[in-house]
PDB file of C-alpha atoms in Angstrom:
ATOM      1  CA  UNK Y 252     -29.412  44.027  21.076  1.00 42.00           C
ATOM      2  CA  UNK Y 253     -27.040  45.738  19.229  1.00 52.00           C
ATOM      3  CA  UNK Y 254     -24.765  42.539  18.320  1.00 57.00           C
ATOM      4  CA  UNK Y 255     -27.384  41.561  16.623  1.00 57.00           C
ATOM      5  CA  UNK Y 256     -26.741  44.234  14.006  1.00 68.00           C
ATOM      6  CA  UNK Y 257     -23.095  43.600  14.394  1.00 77.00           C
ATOM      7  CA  UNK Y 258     -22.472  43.943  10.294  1.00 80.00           C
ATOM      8  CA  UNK Y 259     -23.670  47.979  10.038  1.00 84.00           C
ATOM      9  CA  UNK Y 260     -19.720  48.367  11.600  1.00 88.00           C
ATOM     10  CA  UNK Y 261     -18.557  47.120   8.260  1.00 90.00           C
ATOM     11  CA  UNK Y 262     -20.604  50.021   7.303  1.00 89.00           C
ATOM     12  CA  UNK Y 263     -20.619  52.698   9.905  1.00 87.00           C
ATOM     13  CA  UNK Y 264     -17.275  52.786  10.775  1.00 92.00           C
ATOM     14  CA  UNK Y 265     -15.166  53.508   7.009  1.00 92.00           C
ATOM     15  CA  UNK Y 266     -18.389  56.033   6.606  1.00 87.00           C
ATOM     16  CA  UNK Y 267     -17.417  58.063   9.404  1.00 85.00           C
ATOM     17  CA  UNK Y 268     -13.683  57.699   8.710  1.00 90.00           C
ATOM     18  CA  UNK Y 269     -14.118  58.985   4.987  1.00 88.00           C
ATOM     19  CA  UNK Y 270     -16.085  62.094   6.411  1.00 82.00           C
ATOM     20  CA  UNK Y 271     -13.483  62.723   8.940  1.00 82.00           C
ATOM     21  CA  UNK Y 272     -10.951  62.649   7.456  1.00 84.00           C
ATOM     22  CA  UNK Y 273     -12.831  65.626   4.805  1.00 80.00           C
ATOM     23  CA  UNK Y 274     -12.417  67.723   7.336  1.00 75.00           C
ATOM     24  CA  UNK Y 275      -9.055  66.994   8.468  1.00 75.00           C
ATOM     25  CA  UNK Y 276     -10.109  64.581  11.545  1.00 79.00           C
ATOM     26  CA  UNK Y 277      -9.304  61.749  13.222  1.00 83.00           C
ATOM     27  CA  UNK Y 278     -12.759  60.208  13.836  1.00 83.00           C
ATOM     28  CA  UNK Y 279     -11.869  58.543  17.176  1.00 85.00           C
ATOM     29  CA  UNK Y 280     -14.829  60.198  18.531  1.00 81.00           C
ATOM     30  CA  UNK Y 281     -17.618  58.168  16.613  1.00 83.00           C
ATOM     31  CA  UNK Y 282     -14.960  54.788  16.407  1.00 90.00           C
ATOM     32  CA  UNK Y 283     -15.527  55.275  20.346  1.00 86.00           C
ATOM     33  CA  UNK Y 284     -19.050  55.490  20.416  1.00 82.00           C
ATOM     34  CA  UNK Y 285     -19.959  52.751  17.876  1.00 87.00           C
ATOM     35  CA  UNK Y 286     -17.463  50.309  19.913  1.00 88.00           C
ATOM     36  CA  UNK Y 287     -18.652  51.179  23.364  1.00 83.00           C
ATOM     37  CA  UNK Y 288     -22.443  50.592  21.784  1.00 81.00           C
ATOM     38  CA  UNK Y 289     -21.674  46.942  20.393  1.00 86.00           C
ATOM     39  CA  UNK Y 290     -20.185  46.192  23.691  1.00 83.00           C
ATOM     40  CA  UNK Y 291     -16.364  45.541  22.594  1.00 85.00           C
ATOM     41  CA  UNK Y 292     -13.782  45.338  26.039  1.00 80.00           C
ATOM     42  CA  UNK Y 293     -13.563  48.725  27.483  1.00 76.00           C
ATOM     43  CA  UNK Y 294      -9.691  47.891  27.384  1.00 80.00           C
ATOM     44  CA  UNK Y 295      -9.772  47.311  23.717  1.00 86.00           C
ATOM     45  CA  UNK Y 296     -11.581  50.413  22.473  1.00 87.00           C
ATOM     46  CA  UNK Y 297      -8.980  53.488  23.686  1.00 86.00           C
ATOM     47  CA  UNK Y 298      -5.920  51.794  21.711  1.00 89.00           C
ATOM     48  CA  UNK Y 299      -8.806  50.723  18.887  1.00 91.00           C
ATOM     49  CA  UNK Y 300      -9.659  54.446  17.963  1.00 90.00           C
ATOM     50  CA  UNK Y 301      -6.077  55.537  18.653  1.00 90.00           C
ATOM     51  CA  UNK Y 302      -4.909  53.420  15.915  1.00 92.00           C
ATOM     52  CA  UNK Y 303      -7.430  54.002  13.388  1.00 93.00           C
ATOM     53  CA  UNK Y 304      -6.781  57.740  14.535  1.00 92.00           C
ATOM     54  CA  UNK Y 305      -2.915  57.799  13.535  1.00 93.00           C
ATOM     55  CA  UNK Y 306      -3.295  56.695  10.306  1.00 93.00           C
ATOM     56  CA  UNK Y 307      -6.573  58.066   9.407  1.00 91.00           C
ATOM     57  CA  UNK Y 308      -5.452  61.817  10.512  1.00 90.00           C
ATOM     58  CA  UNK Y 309      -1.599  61.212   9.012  1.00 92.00           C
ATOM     59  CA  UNK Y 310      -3.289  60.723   5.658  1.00 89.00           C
ATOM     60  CA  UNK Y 311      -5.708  64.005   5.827  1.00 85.00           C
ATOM     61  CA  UNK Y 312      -2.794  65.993   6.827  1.00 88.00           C
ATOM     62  CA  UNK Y 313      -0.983  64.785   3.936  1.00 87.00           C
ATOM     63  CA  UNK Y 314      -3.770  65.619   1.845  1.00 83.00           C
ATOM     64  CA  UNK Y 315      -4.031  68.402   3.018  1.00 79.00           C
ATOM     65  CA  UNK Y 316      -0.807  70.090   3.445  1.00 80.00           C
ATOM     66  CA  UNK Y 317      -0.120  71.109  -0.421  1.00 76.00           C
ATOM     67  CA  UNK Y 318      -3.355  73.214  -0.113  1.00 75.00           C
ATOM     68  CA  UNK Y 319      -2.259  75.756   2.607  1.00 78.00           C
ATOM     69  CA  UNK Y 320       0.612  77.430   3.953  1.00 85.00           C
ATOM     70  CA  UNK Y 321       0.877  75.379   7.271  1.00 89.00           C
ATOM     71  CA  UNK Y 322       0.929  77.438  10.129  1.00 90.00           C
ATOM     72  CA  UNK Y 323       3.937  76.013  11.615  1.00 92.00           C
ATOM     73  CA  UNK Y 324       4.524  78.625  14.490  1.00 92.00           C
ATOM     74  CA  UNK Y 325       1.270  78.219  15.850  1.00 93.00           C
ATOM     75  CA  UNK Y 326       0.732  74.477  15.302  1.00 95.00           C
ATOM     76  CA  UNK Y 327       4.298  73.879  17.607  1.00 95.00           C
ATOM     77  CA  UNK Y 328       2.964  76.454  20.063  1.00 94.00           C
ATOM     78  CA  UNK Y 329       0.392  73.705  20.836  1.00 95.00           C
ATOM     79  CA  UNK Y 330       1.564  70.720  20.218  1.00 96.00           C
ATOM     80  CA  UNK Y 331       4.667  70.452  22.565  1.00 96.00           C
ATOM     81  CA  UNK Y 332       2.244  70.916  25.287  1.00 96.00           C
ATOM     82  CA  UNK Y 333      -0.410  68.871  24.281  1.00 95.00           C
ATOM     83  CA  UNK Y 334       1.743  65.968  23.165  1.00 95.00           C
ATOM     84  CA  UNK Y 335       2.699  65.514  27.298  1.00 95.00           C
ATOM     85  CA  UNK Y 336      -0.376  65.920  28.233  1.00 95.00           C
ATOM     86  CA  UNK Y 337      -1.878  63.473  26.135  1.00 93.00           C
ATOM     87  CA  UNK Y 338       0.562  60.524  27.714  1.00 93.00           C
ATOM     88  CA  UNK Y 339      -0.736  60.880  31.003  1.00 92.00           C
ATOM     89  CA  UNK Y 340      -4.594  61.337  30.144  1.00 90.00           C
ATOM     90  CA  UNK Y 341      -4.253  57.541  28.583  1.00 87.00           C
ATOM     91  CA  UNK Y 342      -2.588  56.361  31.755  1.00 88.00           C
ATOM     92  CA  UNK Y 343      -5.728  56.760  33.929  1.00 86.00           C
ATOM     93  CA  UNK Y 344      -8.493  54.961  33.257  1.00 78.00           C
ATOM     94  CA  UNK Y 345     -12.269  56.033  33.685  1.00 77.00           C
ATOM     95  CA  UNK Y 346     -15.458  54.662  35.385  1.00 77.00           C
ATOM     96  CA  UNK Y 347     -17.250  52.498  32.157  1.00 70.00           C
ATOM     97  CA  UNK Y 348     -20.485  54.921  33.070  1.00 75.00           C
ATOM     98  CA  UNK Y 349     -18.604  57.486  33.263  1.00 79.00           C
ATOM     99  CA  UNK Y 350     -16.410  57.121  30.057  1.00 77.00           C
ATOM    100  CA  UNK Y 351     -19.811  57.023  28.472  1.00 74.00           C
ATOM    101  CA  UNK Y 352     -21.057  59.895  29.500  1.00 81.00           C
ATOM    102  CA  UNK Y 353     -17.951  62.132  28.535  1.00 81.00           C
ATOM    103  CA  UNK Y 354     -18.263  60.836  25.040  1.00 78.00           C
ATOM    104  CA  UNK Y 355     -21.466  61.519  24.676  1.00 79.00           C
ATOM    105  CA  UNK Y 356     -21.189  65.227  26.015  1.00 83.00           C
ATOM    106  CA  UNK Y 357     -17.882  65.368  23.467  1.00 80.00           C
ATOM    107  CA  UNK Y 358     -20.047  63.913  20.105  1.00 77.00           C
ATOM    108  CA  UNK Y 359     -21.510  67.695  20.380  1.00 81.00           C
ATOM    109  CA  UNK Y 360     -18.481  68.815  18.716  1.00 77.00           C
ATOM    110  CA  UNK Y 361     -18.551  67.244  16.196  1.00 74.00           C
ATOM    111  CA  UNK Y 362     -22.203  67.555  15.818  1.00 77.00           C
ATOM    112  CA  UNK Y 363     -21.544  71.312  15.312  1.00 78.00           C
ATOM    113  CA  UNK Y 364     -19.079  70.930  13.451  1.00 70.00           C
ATOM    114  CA  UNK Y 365     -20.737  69.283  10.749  1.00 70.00           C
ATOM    115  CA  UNK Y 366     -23.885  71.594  10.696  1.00 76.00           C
ATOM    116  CA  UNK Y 367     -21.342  74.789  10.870  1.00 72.00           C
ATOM    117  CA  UNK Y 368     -22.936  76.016  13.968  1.00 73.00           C
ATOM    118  CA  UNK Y 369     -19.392  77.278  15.278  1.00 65.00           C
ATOM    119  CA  UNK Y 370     -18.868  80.880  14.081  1.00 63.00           C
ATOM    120  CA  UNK Y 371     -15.990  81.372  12.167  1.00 62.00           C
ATOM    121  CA  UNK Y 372     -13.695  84.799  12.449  1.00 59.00           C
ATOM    122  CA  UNK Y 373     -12.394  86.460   9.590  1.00 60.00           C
ATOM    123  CA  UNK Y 374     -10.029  88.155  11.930  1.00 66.00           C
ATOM    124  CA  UNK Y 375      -8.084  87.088  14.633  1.00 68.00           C
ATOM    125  CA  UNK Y 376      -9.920  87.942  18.026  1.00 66.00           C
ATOM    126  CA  UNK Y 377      -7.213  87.424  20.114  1.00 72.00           C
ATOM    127  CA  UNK Y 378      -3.227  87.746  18.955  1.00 78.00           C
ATOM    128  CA  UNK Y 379      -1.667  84.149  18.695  1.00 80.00           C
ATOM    129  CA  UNK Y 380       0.250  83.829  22.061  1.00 84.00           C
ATOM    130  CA  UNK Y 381       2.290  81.241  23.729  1.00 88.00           C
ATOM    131  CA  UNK Y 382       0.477  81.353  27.082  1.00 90.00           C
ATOM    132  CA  UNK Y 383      -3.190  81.121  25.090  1.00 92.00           C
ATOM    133  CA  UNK Y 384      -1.663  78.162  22.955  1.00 93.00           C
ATOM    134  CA  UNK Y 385      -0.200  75.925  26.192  1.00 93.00           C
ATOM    135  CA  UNK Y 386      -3.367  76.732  27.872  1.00 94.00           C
ATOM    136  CA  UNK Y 387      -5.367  75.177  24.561  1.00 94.00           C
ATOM    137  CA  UNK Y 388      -2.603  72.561  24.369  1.00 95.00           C
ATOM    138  CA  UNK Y 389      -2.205  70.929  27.631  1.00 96.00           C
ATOM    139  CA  UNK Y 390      -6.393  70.982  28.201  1.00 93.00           C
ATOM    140  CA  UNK Y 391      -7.301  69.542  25.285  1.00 92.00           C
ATOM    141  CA  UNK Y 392      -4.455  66.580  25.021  1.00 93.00           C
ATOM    142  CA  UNK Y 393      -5.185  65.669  28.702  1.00 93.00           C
ATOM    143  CA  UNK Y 394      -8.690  65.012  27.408  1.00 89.00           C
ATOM    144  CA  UNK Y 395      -7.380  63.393  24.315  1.00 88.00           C
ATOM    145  CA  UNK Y 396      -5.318  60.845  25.955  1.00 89.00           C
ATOM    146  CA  UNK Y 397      -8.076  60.441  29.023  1.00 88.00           C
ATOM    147  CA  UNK Y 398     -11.000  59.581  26.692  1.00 85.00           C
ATOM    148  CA  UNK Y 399      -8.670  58.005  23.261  1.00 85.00           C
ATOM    149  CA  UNK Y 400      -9.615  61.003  20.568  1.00 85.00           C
ATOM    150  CA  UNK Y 401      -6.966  62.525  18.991  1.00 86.00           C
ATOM    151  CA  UNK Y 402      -8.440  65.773  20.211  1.00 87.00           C
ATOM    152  CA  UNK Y 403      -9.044  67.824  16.509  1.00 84.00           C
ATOM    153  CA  UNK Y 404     -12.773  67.782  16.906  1.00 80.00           C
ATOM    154  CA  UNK Y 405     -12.332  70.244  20.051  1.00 84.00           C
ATOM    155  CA  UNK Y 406      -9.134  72.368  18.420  1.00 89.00           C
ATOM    156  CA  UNK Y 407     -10.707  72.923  15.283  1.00 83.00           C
ATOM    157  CA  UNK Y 408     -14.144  74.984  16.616  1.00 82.00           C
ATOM    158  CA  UNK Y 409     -11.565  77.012  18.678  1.00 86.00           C
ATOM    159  CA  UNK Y 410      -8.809  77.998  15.903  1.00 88.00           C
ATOM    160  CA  UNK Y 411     -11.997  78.781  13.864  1.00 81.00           C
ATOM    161  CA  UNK Y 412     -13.701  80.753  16.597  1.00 81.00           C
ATOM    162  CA  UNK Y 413     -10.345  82.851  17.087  1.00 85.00           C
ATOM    163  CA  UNK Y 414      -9.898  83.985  13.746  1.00 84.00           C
ATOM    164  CA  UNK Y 415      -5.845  81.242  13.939  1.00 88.00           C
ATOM    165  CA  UNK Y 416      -6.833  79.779  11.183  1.00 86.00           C
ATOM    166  CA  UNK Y 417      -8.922  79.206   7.749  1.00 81.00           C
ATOM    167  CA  UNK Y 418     -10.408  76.106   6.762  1.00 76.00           C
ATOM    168  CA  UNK Y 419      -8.097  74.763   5.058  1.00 77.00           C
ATOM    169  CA  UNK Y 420      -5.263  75.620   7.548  1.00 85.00           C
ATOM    170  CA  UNK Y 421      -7.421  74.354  10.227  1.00 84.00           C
ATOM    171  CA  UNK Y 422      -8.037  70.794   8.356  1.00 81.00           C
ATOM    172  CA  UNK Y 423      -4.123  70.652   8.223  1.00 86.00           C
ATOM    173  CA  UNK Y 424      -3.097  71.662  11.488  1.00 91.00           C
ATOM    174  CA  UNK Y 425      -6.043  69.615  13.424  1.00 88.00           C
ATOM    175  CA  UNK Y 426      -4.733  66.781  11.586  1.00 89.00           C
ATOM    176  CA  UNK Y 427      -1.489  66.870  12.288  1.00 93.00           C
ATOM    177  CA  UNK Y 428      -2.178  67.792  15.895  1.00 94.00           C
ATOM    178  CA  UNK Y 429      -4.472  64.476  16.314  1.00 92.00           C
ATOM    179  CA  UNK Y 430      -1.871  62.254  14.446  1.00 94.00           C
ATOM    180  CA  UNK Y 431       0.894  63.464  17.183  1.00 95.00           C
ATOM    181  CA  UNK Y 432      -1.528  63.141  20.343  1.00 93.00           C
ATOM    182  CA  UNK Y 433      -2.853  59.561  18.904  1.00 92.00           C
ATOM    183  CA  UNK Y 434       0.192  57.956  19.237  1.00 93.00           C
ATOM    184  CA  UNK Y 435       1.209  59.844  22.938  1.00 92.00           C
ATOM    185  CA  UNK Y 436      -2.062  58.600  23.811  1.00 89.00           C
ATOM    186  CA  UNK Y 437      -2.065  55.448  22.770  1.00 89.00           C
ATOM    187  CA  UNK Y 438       1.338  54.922  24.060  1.00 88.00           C
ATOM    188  CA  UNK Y 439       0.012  55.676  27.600  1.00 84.00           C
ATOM    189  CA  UNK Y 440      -2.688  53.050  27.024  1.00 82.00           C
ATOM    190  CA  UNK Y 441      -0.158  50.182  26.997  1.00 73.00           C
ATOM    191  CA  UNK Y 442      -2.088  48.933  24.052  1.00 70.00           C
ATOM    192  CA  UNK Y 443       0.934  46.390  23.224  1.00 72.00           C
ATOM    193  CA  UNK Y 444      -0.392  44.565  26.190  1.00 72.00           C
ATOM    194  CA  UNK Y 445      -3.716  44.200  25.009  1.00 73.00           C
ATOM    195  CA  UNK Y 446      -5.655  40.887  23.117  1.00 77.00           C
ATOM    196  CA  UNK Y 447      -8.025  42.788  20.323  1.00 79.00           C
ATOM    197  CA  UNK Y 448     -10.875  40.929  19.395  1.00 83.00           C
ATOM    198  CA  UNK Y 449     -10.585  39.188  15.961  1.00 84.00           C
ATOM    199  CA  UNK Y 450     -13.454  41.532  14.544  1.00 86.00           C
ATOM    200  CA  UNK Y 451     -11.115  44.515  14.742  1.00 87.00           C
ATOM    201  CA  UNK Y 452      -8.820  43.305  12.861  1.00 89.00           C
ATOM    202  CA  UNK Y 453     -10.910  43.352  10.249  1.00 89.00           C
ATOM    203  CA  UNK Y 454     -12.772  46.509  10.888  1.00 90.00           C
ATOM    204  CA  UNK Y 455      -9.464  48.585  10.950  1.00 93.00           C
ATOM    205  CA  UNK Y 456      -8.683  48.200   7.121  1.00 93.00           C
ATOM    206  CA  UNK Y 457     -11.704  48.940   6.176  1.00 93.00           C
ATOM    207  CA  UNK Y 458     -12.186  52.014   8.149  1.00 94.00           C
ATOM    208  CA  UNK Y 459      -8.785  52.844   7.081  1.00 94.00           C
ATOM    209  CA  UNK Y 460      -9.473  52.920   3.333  1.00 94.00           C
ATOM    210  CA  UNK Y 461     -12.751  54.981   4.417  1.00 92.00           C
ATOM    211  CA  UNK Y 462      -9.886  57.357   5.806  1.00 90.00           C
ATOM    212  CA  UNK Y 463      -7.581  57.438   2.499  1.00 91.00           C
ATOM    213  CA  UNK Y 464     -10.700  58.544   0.084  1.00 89.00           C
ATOM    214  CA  UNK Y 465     -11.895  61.149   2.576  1.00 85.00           C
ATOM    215  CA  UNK Y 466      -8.352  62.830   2.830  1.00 84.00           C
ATOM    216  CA  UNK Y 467      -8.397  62.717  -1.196  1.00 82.00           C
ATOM    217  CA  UNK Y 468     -12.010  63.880  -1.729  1.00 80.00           C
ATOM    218  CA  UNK Y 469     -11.636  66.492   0.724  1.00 74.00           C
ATOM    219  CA  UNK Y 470      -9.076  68.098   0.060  1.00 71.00           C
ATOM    220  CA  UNK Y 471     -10.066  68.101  -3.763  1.00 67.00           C
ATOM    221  CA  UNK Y 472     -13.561  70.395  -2.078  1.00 60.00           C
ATOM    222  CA  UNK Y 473     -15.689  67.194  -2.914  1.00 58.00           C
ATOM    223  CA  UNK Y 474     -19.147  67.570  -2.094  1.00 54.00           C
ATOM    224  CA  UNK Y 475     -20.728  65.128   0.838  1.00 53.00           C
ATOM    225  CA  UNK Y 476     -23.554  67.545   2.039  1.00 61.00           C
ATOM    226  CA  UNK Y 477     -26.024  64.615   2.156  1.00 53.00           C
ATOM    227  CA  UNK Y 478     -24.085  61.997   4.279  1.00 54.00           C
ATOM    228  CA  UNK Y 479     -22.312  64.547   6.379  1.00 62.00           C
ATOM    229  CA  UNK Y 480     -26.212  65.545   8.159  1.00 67.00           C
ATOM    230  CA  UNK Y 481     -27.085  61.653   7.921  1.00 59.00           C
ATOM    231  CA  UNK Y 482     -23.926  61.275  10.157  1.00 60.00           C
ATOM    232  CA  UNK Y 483     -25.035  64.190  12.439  1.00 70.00           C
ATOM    233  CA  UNK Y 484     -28.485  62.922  12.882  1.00 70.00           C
ATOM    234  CA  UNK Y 485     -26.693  59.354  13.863  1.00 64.00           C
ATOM    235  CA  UNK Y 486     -24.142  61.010  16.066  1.00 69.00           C
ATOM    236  CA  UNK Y 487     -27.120  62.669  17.893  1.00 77.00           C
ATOM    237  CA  UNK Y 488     -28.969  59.658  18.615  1.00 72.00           C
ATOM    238  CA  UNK Y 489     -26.037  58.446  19.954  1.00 68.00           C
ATOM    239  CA  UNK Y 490     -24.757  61.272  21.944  1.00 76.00           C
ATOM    240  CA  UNK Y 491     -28.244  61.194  23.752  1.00 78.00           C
ATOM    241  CA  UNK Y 492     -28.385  57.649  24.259  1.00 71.00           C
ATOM    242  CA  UNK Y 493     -24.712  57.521  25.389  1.00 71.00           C
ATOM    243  CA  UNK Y 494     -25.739  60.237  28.017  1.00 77.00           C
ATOM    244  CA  UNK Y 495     -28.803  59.222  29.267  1.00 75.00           C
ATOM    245  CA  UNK Y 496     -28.204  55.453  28.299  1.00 58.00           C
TER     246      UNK Y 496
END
């Protein structure tokens, strides 16, 4: 039913990239669940998102970057155990059923993300530590890598929630942190082996532009209140029916 409608990805998919990337994100979560809902190959939608993910998150972290002081202490803390991590996650591959099912549990994040449900600490709750960061860094780019995200929309929540970061450091560090995972991941996916389906080759500019004015208008505080809950509600709906198919 839903090739039928094939077309709303010309739509759908540079949306969610431009509000992504607002934030500092990837958006390999929704580029996952709007390719595993028009039925493209399983095989074809890890490396997919990963790809849209490196550039999409290498632009918002440029974007970003002159805004903040970049917390670069904290941000290698994490990243040279995620970046591992990551490889190996893309190496297995998961039941289709599954796979579903774990992305539709993950949407959530960014669900609460967008509505600002995630508390945010104006003071850190627990010192920055090595041990705390390599915890946060080798479970979340194992997921990364197992599921193709980049692995921001689960960091960001948790700098927030421990007081690490601002907003605008967290935009740049999640970033930067997807854009490195993205490639380890997609790297473990073999993706140079894969056939992609003519369509994608057309969908990845767009959404790619989508990217590039989201990283501008972001970081220049531009105000998307109305689309952002549209998204939301549409990431709902398609958490549950990812889920409960």
């Amino acid at each position: 039913m839903m090739e039928a409608y094939w077309w709303l990805l010309y739509i759908l998919m540079p949306s969610v990239a431009f509000l992504y990337a607002a934030v500092g994100h990837g958006g390999a979560s929704s580029y996952l669940m709007f390719l595993a809902l028009f039925n493209f190959a399983p095989e074809q939608i890890r490396p997919t998102a990963l790809i849209l993910n490196i550039v999409v998150s290498l632009m918002a972290f440029l974007a970003f970057r002159g805004t903040v002081k970049f917390p670069a202490k904290l941000f290698l803390s994490i990243i040279i155990f995620s970046v591992p991590a990551a490889f190996f996650g893309g190496r297995i591959l998961v039941d289709a059923g599954l796979y579903k099912q774990i992305l539709g549990l993950l949407l959530f994040f960014p669900i609460l993300r967008f509505l600002n449900i995630f508390p945010k600490s104006t003071a850190p709750k627990i010192s920055e530590n090595w041990i705390l960061s390599g915890i946060l860094g080798l479970g979340i780019g194992f997921v990364s890598g197992l599921i193709g995200i980049g692995g921001g929309i689960i960091l960001s929540p948790i700098l927030l929630l421990l007081g690490w970061t601002d907003m605008k450091e967290t935009a740049a560090v999640s970033a930067l942190f997807i854009f490195f995972n993205s490639i380890s991941g997609l790297l473990g996916t073999n993706a140079f082996a894969i056939s992609f389906d003519p369509q994608l080759w057309v969908l990845m500019p767009l959404t790619i532009v989508g990217g590039a004015l989201g990283a501008y208008f972001g970081a220049k505080k531009f105000n998307y209140q109305g689309v952002k809950y549209t998204l939301t509600v549409v990431l709902l709906i398609a958490a549950v029916k990812l889920i409960w198919g």
